[in-house]
JSON list of C-alpha atoms in Angstrom, two decimals:
[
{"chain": "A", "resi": 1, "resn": "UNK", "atom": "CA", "xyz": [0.00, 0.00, 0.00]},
{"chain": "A", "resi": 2, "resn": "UNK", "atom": "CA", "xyz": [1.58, 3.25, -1.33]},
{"chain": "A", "resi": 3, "resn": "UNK", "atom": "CA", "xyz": [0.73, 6.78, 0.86]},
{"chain": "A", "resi": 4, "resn": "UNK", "atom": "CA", "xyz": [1.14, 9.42, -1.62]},
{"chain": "A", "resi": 5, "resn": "UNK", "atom": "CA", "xyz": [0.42, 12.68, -0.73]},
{"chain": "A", "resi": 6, "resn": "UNK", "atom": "CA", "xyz": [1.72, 14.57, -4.34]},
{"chain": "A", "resi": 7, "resn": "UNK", "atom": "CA", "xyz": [-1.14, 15.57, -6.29]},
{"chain": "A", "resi": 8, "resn": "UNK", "atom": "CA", "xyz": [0.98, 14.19, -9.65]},
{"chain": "A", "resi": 9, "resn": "UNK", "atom": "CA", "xyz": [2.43, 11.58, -10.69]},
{"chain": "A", "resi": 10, "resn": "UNK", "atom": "CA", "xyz": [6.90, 10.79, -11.27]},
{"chain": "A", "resi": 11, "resn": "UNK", "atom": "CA", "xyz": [5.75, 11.08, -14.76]},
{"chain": "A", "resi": 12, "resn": "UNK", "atom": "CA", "xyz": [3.69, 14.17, -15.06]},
{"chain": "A", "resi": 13, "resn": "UNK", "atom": "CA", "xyz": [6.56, 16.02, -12.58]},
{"chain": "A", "resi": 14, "resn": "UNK", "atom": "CA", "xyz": [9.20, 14.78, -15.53]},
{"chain": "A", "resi": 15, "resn": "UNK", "atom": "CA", "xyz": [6.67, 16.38, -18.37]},
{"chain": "A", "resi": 16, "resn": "UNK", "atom": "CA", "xyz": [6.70, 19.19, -16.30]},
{"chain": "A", "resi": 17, "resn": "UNK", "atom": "CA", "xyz": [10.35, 19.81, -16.65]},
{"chain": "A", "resi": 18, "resn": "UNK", "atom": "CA", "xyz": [10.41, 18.89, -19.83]},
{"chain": "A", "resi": 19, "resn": "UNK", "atom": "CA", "xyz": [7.94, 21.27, -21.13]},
{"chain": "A", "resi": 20, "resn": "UNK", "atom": "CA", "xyz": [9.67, 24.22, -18.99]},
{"chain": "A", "resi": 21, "resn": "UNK", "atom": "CA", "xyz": [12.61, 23.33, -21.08]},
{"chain": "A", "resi": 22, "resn": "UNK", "atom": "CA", "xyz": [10.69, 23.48, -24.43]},
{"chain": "A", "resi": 23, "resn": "UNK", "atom": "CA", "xyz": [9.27, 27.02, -23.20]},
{"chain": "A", "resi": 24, "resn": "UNK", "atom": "CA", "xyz": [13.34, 28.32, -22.11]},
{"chain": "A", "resi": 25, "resn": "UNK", "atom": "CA", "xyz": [14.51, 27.13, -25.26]},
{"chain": "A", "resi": 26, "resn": "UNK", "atom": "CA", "xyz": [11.89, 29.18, -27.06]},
{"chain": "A", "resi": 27, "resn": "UNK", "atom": "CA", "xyz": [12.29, 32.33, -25.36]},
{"chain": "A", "resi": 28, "resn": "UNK", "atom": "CA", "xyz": [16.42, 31.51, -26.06]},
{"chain": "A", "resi": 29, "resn": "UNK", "atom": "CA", "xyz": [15.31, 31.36, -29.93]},
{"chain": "A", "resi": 30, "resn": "UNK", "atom": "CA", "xyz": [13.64, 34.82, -29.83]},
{"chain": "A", "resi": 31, "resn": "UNK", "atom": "CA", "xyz": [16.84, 36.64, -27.64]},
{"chain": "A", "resi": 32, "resn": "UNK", "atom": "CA", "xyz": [19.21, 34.70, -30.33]},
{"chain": "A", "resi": 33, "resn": "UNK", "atom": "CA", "xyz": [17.29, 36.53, -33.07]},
{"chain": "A", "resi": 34, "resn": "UNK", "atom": "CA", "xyz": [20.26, 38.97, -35.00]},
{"chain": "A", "resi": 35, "resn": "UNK", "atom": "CA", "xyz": [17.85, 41.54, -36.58]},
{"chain": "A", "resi": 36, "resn": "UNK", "atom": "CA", "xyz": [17.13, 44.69, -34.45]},
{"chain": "A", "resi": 37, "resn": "UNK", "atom": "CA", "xyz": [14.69, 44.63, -31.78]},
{"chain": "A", "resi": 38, "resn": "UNK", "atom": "CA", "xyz": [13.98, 41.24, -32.63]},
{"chain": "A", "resi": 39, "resn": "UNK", "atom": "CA", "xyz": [12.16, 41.34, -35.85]},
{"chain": "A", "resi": 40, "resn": "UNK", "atom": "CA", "xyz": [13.58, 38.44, -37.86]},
{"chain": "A", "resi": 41, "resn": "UNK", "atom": "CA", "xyz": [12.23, 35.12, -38.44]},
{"chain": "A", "resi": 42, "resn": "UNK", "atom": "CA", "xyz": [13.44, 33.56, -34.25]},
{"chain": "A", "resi": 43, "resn": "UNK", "atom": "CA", "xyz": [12.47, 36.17, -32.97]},
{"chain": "A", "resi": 44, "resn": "UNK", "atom": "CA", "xyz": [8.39, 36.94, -34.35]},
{"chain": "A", "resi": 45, "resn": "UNK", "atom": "CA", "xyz": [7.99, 33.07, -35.64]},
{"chain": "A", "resi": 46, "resn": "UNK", "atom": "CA", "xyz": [10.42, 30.33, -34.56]},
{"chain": "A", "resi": 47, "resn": "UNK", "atom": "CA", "xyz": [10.61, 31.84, -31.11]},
{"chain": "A", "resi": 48, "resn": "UNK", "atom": "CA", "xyz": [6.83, 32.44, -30.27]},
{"chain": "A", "resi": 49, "resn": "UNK", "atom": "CA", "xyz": [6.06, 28.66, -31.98]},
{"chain": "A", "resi": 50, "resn": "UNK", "atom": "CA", "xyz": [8.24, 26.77, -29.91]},
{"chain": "A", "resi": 51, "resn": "UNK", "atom": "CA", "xyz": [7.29, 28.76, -26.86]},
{"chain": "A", "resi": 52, "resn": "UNK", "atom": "CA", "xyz": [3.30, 27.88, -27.28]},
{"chain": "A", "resi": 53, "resn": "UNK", "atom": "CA", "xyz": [4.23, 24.31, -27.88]},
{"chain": "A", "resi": 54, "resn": "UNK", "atom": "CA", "xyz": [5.81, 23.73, -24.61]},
{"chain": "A", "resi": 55, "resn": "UNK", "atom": "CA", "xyz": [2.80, 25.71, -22.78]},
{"chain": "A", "resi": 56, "resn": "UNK", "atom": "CA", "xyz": [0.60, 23.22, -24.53]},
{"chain": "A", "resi": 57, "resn": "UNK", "atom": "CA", "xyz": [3.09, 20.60, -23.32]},
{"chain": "A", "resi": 58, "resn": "UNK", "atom": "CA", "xyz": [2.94, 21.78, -19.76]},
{"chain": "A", "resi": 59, "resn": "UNK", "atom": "CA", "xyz": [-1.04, 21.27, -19.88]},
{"chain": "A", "resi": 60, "resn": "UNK", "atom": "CA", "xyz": [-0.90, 18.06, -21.31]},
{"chain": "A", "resi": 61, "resn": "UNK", "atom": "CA", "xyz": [1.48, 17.32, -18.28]},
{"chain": "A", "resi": 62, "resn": "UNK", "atom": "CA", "xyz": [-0.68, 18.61, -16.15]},
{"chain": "A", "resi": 63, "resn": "UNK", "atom": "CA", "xyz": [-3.69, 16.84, -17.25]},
{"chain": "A", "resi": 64, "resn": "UNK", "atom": "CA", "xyz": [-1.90, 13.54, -18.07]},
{"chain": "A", "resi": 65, "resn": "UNK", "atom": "CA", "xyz": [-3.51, 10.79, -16.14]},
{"chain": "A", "resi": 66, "resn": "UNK", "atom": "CA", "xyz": [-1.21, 8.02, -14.41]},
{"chain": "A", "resi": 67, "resn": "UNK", "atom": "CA", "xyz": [-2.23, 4.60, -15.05]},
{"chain": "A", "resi": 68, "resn": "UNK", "atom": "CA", "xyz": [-2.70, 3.28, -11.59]}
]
């Protein structure tokens, strides 16, 4: 019999983390962008893309259901 007090799962705290990492590397894409103020392709497309997709990560992480 387990006693487990976290409201998550291992799983959904490693989804988590990953999708923080996703949303990091995203913001890293739009500061790496080299036109001024940030107008190139990283920084108003690339950037902002792979920034959403870890935010929609980081709900399916938190809604992921552990098989019990």
């Amino acid at each position: 019999m387990e006693n487990n007090n976290l409201p998550f799962s291992k799983k959904n705290y490693v989804l988590m983390l990953i999708g923080i990492a996703i949303i990091i590397i995203g913001f890293v894409i739009i500061g790496l962008d080299g036109e001024p103020h940030g107008f190139g392709f990283m920084g108003l497309t690339l950037g902002p893309i792979v920034t959403l997709i870890g935010f929609i990560f980081e709900f399916y992480a938190i809604f992921h259901k552990s098989e019990k």
